[in-house]
Coordinates of C-alpha atoms in Angstrom, one line a residue:
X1 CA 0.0 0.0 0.0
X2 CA 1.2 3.5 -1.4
X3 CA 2.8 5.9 1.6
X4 CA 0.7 9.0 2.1
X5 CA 2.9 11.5 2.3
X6 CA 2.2 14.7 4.1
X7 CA 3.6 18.5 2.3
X8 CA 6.0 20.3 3.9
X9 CA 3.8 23.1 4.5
X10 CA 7.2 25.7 4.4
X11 CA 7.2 24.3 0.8
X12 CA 6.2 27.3 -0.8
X13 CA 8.8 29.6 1.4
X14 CA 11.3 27.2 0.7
X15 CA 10.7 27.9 -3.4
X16 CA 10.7 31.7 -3.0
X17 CA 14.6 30.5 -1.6
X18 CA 14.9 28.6 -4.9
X19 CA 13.8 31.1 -7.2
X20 CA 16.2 33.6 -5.1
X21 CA 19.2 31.3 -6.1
X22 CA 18.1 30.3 -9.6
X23 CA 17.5 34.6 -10.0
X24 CA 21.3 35.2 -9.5
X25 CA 22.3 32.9 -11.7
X26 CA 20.1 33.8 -14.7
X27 CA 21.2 37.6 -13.9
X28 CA 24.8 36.6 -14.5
X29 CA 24.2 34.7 -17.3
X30 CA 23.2 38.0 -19.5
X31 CA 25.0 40.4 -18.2
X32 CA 28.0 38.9 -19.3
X33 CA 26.8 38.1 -22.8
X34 CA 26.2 41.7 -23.2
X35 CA 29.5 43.0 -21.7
X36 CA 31.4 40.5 -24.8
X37 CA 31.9 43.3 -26.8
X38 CA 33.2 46.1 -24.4
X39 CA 35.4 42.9 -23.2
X40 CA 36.5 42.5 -26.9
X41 CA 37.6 46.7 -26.9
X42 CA 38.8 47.0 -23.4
X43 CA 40.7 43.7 -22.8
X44 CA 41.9 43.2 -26.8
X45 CA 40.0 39.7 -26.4
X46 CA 39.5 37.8 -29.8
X47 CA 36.7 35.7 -30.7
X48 CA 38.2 32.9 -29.5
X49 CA 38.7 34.2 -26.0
X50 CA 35.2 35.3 -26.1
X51 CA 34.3 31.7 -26.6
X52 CA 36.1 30.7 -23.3
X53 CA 35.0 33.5 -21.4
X54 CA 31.6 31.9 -21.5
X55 CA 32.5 28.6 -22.4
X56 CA 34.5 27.9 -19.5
X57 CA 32.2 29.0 -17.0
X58 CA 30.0 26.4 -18.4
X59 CA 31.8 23.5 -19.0
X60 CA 32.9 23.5 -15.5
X61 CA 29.3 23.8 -14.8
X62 CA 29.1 20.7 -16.9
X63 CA 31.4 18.6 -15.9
X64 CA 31.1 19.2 -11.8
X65 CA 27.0 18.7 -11.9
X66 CA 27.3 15.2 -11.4
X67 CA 29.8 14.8 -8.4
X68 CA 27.9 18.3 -7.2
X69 CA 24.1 16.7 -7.6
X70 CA 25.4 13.3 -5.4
X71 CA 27.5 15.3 -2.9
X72 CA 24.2 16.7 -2.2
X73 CA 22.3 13.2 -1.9
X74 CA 25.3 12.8 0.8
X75 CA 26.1 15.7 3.0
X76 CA 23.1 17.7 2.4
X77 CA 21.5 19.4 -0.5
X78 CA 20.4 22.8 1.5
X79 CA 24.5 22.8 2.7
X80 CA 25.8 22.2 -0.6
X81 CA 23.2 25.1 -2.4
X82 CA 24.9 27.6 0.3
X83 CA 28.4 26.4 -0.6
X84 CA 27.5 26.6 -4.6
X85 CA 26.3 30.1 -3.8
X86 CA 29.7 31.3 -1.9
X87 CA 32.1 30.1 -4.1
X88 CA 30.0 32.0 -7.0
X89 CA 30.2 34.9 -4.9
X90 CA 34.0 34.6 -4.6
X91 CA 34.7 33.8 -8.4
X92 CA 32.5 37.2 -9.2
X93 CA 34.8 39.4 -7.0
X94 CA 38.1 37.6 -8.6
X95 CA 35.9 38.4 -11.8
X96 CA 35.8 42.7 -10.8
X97 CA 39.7 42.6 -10.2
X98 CA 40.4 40.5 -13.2
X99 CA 42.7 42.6 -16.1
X100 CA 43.3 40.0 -18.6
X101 CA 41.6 37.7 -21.2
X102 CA 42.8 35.3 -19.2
X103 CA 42.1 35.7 -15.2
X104 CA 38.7 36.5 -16.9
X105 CA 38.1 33.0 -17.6
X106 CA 40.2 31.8 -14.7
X107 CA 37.4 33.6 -12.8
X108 CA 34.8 32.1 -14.6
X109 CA 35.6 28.7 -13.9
X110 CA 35.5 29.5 -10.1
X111 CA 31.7 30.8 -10.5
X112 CA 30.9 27.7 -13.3
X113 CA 32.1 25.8 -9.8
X114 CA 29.5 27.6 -7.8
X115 CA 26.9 27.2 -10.2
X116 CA 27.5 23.8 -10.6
X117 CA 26.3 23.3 -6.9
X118 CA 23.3 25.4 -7.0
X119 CA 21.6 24.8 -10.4
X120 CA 21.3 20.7 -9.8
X121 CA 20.6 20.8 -5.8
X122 CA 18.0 23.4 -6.4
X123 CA 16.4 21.3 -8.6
X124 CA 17.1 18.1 -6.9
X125 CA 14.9 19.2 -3.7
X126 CA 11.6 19.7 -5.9
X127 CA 10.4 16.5 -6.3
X128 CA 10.6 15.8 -2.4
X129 CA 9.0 18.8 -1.9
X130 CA 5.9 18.7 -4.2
X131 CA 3.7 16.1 -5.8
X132 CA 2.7 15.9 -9.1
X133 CA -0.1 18.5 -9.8
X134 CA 2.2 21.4 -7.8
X135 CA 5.4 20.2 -9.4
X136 CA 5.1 21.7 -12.8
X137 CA 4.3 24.7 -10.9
X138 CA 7.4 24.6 -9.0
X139 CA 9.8 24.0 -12.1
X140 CA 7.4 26.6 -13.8
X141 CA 8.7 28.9 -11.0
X142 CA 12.1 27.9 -10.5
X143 CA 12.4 28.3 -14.8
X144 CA 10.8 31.5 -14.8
X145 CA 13.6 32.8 -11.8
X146 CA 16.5 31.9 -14.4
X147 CA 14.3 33.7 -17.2
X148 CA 13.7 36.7 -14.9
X149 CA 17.0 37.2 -14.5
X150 CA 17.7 37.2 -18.2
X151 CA 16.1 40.6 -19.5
X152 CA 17.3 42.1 -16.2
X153 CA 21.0 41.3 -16.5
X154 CA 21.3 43.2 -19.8
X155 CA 19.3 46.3 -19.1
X156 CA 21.4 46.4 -15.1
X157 CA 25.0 45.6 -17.2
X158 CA 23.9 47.8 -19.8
X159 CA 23.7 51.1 -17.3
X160 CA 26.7 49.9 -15.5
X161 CA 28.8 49.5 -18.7
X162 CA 27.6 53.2 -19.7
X163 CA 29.0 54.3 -16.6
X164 CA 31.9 52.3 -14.9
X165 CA 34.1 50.1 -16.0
X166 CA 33.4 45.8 -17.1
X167 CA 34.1 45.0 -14.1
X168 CA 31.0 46.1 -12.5
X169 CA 29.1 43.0 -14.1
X170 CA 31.0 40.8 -12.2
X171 CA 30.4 43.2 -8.9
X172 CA 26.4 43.2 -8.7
X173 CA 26.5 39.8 -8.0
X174 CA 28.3 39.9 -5.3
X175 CA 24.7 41.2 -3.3
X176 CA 22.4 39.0 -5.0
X177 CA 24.6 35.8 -4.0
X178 CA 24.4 37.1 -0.9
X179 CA 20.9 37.6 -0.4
X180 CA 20.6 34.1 -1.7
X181 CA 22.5 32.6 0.9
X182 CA 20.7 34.2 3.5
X183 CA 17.1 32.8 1.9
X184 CA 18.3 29.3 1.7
X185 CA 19.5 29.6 5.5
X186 CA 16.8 30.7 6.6
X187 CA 13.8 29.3 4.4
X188 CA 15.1 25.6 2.9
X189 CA 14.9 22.4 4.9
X190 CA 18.0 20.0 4.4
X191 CA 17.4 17.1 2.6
X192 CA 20.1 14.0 1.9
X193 CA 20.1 10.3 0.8
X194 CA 22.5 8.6 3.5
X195 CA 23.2 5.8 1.3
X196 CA 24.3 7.8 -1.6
X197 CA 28.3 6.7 -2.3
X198 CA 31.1 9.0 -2.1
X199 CA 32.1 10.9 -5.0
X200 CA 34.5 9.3 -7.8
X201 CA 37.3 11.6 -8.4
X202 CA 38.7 9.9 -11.1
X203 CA 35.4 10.1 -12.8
X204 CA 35.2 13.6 -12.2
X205 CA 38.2 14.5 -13.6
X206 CA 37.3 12.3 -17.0
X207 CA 34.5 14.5 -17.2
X208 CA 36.0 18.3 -16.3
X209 CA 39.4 17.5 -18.8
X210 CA 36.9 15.0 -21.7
X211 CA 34.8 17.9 -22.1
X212 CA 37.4 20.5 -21.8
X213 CA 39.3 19.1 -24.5
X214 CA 35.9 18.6 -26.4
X215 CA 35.2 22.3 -26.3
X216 CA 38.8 23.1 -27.3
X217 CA 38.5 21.6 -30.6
X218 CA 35.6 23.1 -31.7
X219 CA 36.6 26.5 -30.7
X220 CA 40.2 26.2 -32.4
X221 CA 38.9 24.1 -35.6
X222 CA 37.9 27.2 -37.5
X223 CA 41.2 28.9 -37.5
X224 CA 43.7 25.7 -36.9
X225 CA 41.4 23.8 -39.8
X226 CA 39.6 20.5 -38.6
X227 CA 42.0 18.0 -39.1
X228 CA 44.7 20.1 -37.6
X229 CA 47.7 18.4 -35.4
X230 CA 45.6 19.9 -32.4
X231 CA 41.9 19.9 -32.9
X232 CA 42.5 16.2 -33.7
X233 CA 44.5 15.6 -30.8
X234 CA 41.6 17.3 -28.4
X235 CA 39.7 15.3 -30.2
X236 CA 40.8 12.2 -29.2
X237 CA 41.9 13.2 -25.9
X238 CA 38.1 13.8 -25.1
X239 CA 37.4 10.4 -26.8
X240 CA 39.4 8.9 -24.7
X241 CA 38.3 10.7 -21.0
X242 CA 34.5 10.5 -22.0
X243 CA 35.1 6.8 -22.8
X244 CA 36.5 5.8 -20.0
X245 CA 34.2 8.4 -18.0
X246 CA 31.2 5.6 -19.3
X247 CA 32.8 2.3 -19.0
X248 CA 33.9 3.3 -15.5
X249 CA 30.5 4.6 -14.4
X250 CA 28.8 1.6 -16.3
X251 CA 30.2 -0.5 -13.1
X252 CA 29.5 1.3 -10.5
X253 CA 26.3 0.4 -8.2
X254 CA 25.4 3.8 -7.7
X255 CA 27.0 5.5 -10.1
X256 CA 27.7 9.6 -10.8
X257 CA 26.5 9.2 -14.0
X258 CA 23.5 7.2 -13.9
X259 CA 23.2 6.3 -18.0
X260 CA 20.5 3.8 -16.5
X261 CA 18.0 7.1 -16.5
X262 CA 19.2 7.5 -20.7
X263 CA 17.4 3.4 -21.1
X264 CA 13.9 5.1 -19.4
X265 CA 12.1 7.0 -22.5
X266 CA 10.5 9.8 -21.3
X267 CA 14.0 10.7 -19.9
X268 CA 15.8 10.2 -22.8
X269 CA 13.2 12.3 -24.9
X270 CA 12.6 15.1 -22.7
X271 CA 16.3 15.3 -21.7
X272 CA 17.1 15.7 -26.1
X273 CA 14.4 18.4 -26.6
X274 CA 15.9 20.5 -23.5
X275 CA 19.3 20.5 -24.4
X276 CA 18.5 21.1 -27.8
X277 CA 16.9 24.3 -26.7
X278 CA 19.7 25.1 -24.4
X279 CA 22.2 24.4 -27.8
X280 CA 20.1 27.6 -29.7
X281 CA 19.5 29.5 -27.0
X282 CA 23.0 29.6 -25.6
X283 CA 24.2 30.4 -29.4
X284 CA 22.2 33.2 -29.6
X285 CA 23.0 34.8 -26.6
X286 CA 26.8 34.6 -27.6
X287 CA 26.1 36.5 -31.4
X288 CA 22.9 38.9 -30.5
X289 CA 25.1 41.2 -28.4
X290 CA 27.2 42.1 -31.1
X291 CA 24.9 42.3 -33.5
X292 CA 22.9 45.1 -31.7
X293 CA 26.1 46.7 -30.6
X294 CA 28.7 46.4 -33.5
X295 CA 26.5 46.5 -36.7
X296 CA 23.3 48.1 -35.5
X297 CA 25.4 50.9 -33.2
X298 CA 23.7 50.5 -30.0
X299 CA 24.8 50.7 -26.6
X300 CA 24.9 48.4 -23.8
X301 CA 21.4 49.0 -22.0
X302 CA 19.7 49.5 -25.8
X303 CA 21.1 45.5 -26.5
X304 CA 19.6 44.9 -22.7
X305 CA 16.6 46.4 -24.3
X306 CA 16.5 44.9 -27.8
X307 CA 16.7 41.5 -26.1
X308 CA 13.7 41.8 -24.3
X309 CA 11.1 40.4 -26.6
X310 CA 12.8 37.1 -26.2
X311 CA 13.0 37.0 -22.6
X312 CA 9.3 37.7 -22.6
X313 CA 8.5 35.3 -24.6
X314 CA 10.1 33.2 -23.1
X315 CA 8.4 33.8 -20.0
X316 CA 4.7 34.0 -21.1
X317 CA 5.5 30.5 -22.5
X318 CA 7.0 29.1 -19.7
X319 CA 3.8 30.4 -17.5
X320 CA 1.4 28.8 -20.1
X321 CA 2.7 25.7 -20.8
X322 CA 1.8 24.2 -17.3
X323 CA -2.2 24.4 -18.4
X324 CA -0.7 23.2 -22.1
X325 CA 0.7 20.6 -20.5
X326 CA -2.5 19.4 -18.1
X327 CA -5.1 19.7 -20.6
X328 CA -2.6 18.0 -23.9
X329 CA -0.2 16.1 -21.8
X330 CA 4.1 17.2 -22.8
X331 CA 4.6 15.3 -26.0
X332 CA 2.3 17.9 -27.9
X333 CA 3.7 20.6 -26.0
X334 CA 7.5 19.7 -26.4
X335 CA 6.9 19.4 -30.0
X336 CA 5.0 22.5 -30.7
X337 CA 7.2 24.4 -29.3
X338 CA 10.3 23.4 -30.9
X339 CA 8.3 23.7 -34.1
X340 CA 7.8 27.3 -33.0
X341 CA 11.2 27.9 -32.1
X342 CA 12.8 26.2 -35.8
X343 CA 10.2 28.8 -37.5
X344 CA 11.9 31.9 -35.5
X345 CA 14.9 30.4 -36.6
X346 CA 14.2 30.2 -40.3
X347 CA 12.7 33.4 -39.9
X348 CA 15.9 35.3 -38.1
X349 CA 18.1 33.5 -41.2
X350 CA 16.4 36.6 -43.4
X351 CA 18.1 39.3 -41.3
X352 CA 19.7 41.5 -43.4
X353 CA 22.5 44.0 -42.2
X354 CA 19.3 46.7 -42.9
X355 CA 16.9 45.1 -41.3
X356 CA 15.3 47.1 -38.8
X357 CA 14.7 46.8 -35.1
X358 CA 11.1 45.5 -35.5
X359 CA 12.1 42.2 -37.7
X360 CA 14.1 41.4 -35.0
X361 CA 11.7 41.6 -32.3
X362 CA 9.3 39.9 -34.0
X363 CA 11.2 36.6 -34.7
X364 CA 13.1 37.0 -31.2
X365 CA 9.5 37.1 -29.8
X366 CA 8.2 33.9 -31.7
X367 CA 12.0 32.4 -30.4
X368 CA 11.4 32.9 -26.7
X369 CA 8.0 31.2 -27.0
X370 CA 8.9 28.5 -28.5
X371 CA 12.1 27.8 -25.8
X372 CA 9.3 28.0 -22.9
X373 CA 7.0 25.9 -24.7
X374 CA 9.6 23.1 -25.5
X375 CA 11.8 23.4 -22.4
X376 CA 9.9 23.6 -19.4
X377 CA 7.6 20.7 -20.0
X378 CA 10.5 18.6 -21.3
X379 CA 12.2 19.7 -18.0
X380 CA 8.9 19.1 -15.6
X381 CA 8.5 15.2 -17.5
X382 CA 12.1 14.4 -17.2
X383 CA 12.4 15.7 -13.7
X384 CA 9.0 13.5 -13.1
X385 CA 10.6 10.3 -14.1
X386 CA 13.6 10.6 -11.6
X387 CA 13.2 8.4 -8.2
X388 CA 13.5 10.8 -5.3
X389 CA 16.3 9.0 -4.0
X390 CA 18.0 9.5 -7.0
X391 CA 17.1 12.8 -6.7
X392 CA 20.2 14.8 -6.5
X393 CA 22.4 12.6 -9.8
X394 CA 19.3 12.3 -12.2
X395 CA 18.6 16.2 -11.9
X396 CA 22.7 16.7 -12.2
X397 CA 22.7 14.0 -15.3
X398 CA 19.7 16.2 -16.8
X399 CA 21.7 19.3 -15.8
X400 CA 24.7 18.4 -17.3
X401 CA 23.6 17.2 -20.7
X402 CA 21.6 21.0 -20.9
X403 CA 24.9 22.6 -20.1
X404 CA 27.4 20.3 -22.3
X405 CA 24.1 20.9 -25.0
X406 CA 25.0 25.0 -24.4
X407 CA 28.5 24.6 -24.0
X408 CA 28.9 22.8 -27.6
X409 CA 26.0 25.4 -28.8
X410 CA 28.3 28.5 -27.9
X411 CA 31.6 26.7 -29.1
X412 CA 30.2 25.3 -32.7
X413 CA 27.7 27.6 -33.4
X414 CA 30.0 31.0 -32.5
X415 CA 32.8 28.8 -34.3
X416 CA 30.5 28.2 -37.4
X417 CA 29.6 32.3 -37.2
X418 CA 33.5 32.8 -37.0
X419 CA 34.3 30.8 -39.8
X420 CA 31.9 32.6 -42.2
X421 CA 32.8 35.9 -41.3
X422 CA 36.5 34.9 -41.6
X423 CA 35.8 34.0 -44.9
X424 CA 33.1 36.4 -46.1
X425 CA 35.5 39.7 -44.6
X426 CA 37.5 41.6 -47.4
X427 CA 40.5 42.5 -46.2
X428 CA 42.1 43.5 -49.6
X429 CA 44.9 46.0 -49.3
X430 CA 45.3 45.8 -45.5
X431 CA 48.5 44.6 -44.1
X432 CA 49.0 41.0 -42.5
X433 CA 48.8 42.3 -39.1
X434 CA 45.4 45.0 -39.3
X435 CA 44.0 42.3 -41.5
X436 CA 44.7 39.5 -38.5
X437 CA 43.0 42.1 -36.2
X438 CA 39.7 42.7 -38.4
X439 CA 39.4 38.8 -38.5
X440 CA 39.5 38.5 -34.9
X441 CA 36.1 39.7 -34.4
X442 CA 33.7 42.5 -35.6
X443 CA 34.8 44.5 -33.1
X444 CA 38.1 44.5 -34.0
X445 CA 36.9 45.1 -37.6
X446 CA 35.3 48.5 -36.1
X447 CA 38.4 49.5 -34.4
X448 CA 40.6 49.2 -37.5
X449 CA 38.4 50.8 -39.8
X450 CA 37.6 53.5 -37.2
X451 CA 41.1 54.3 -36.7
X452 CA 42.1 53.8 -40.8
X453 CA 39.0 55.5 -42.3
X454 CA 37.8 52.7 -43.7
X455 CA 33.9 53.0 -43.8
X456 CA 34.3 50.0 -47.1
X457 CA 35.5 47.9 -43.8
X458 CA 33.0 48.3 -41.9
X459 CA 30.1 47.7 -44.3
X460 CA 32.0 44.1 -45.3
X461 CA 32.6 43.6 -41.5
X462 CA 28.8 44.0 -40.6
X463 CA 27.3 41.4 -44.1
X464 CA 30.3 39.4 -42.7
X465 CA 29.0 38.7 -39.4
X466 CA 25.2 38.9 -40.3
X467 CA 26.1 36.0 -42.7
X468 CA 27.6 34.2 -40.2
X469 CA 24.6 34.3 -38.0
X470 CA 22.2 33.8 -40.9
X471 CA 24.2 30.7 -41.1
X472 CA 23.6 29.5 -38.2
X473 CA 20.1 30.4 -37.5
X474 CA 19.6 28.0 -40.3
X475 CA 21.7 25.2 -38.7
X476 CA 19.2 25.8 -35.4
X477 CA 16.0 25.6 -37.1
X478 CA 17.1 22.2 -39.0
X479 CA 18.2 20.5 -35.4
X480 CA 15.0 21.8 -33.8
X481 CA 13.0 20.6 -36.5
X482 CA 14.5 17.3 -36.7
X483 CA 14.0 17.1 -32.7
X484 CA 10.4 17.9 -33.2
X485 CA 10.1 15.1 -35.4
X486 CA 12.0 12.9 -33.0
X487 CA 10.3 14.0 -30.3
X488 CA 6.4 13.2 -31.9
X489 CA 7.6 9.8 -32.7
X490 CA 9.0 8.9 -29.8
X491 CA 8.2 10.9 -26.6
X492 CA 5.5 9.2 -24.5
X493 CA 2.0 11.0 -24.4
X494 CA 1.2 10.6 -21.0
X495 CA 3.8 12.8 -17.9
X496 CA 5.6 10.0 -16.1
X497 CA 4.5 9.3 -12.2
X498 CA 7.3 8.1 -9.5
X499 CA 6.5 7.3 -6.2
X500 CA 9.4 8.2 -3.5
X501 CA 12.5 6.0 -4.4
X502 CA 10.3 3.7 -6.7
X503 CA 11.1 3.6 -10.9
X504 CA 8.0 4.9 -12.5
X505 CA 8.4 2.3 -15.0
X506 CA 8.4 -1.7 -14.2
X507 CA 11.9 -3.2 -15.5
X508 CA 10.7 -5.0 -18.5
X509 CA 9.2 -1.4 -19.8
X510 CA 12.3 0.2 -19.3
X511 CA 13.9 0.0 -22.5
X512 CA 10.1 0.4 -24.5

């Protein structure tokens, strides 16, 4: 006979401590993106460095999910949230005194270590704190926190780049972490599995230095050439670490990376369609910036503002698809909206470096709707199918495959953008070296002809770069598209149910 179990009836409070967390994190996340050009003028960074400055905040995030999301099971997910949140807060000061390319991303991976903490623990206490009819409404929440935070970290690092120096992104976190610390103190109960094993260092370090080396490829392959002495070589160095990452994990009891959740379909599904929104979205947060700031001339706050329409989108989505979700059930849902979201894409392709301001918003509106309507119920299903006492590692594994899914999506897709501005630029009758610099970026493109007189620069510069990301809003809405189709084949109909510790599926469904 089922166990009634009774709500914590500080649930509710305890989500408000969530959302606090999940806030800071989904500030920080667009502030930076729109601070990459004034890092590209201020700290001579290339494209390449721009790549790493977000990349390696995220693969660390990646890669240190899954020891993170079991050292919660273990020591306590409420202790390990408040941990996640100070070491963020210390890698966002190292961030402010930072004066190279170089500590910039050295700080980076301190605060991808932080987040790495809070983003899966956050999510890990949800389904031992609601049932199912309040626990889309709780990922709903916790979702729309991260999304919150994205129009507001643009418009806030938009008025402090017009007025103090880059640094000051990396300073206004430094209250919000903060405040979240004190919310999680004082409002979240602990939670822990006291038979979760300890960690697997070896396996952690397979999966930091695997997808390191993974990410390094992709971002050198456009300028090195693919089959390059070192692309290939980080190639097969993260061949190598992610193999031996599975076949070591593949004998563990209870292992970090549970590849036994991957065999469970709605998982598997819901997991894909996610990440496959996280690929896009991450891309596009990594070329709009520029876009709005180098060819369309505007400042900081305007690209805070310009990017708005897809954050509200987003958002209204995200609120929506809860009662989508009840009423349809996810698979229709999912699929819609990553339908929606490969017709923004198609539609974005057209952008012109002419187009005006209201094309923009219109397919960056139609964008943001179809990432809420595609992720959050994928999210809310997967999340559904995960025992509670595996809690903490299946909401890390669904975690990290998002994050390695935006990791590769800023590393190929701003490599891809790279690539065809390289190769779209005229640099005819520039010397080696102010020709190296104008193919660095479109910033540096802008500098040289500003400095030159060379307004024939800047118009090839700016159909270079709006090429690029043409190109690759075409690549999204083919791999959306083809997820959609995946996803109505093969997604179940009906939202998995999981009692406490108990599979929601009997073993001989488990591979249906």
């Amino acid at each position: 006979m089922a166990t009634v179990i009774t709500p914590d009836p500080r649930r509710w409070w305890a989500l408000s401590a969530l959302v606090a967390s999940m806030l800071v994190l989904g500030f920080d996340l667009t502030i930076l993106n729109v601070a990459l050009p004034a890092l590209a003028g201020q700290l001579g960074a290339g494209t390449g460095e721009l790549q790493w400055i977000v990349d390696s905040y995220i693969v660390v995030f990646a890669a240190l999910m899954l020891p993170a999301g079991m050292l919660g099971d273990r020591f306590g997910r409420r202790r390990m949230l408040v941990a996640g949140l100070a070491v963020f807060l210390a890698g966002s000061v190292c961030g402010t005194l930072a004066g190279t390319p170089a500590l910039v991303i050295a700080a980076r991976s301190v605060m991808g270590l932080g987040a790495a903490l809070v983003i899966p623990l956050g999510l890990s206490v949800l389904p031992s704190m609601f049932g199912e009819e309040e626990r889309g409404k709780a990922v709903a929440a916790v979702s729309a926190a991260m999304a919150a935070g994205l129009p507001l970290g643009p418009l806030v690092g938009g008025l402090l780049l017009d007025h103090y120096w880059w640094g000051s992104v990396f300073l206004v976190n430094v209250p919000m972490a903060a405040f979240g610390i004190v919310a999680c103190l004082l409002l979240l109960p602990e939670s822990r599995d006291p038979s979760a094993p300890r960690v697997d260092a070896l396996s952690s370090a397979c999966s930091a230095l695997g997808l390191g080396a993974l990410v390094l490829g992709i971002i050198e392959a456009p300028e090195r050439g693919w089959v390059s002495t070192r692309v290939l070589g980080a190639f097969t160095v993260a061949a190598v670490l992610l193999t031996v990452l599975v076949r070591r994990q593949r004998r563990e009891v209870r292992p970090m990376l549970d590849l036994g959740l991957l065999a469970r379909r709605a998982f598997l599904w819901n997991t894909l369609a996610a990440t496959l929104g996280t690929f896009v979205f991450s891309g596009l947060l990594f070329l709009l910036p520029a876009y709005f700031q180098e060819v369309g001339g505007s400042d900081a706050f305007g690209t805070g503002l310009r990017l708005l329409p897809m954050m509200a989108g987003l958002m209204v989505s995200a609120r929506a698809s809860t009662a989508l979700v009840a009423r349809l059930g996810p698979r229709p849902v999912v699929t819609a909206g990553l339908v929606v979201l490969s017709c923004a894409a198609l539609l974005g392709s057209r952008t012109g470096p002419g187009s005006g301001y209201g094309f923009a918003a219109l397919w960056l509106t139609v964008a943001g709707l179809g990432f809420g309507l595609a992720m959050v119920p994928a999210m809310d299903a997967a999340l559904g199918g995960i025992p509670t006492d595996q809690a903490g590692s299946g909401s890390g594994l669904l975690m990290t495959l998002r994050q390695v899914g935006g990791a590769i999506g800023i590393a190929l897709l701003g490599s891809l953008a790279a690539g065809v501005y390289r190769d779209r630029l005229d640099t005819t009758g520039l010397v080696a070296p102010v020709a190296g610099a104008a193919r660095e970026s479109v910033s540096g493109a802008h500098a040289v002809a500003e400095r030159l007189g060379l307004p024939d620069l800047v118009r090839s510069a700016d159909t270079a770069y709006v090429d690029g990301m043409g190109r690759v809003l075409v690549v999204c809405a083919l791999a959306a598209l083809l997820t959609a189709l995946l996803t109505a084949l093969l997604l179940p109909g009906r939202r998995p149910q999981a009692a406490p510790g108990v599979p929601d599926v009997a073993p001989q469904e488990a591979h249906d």
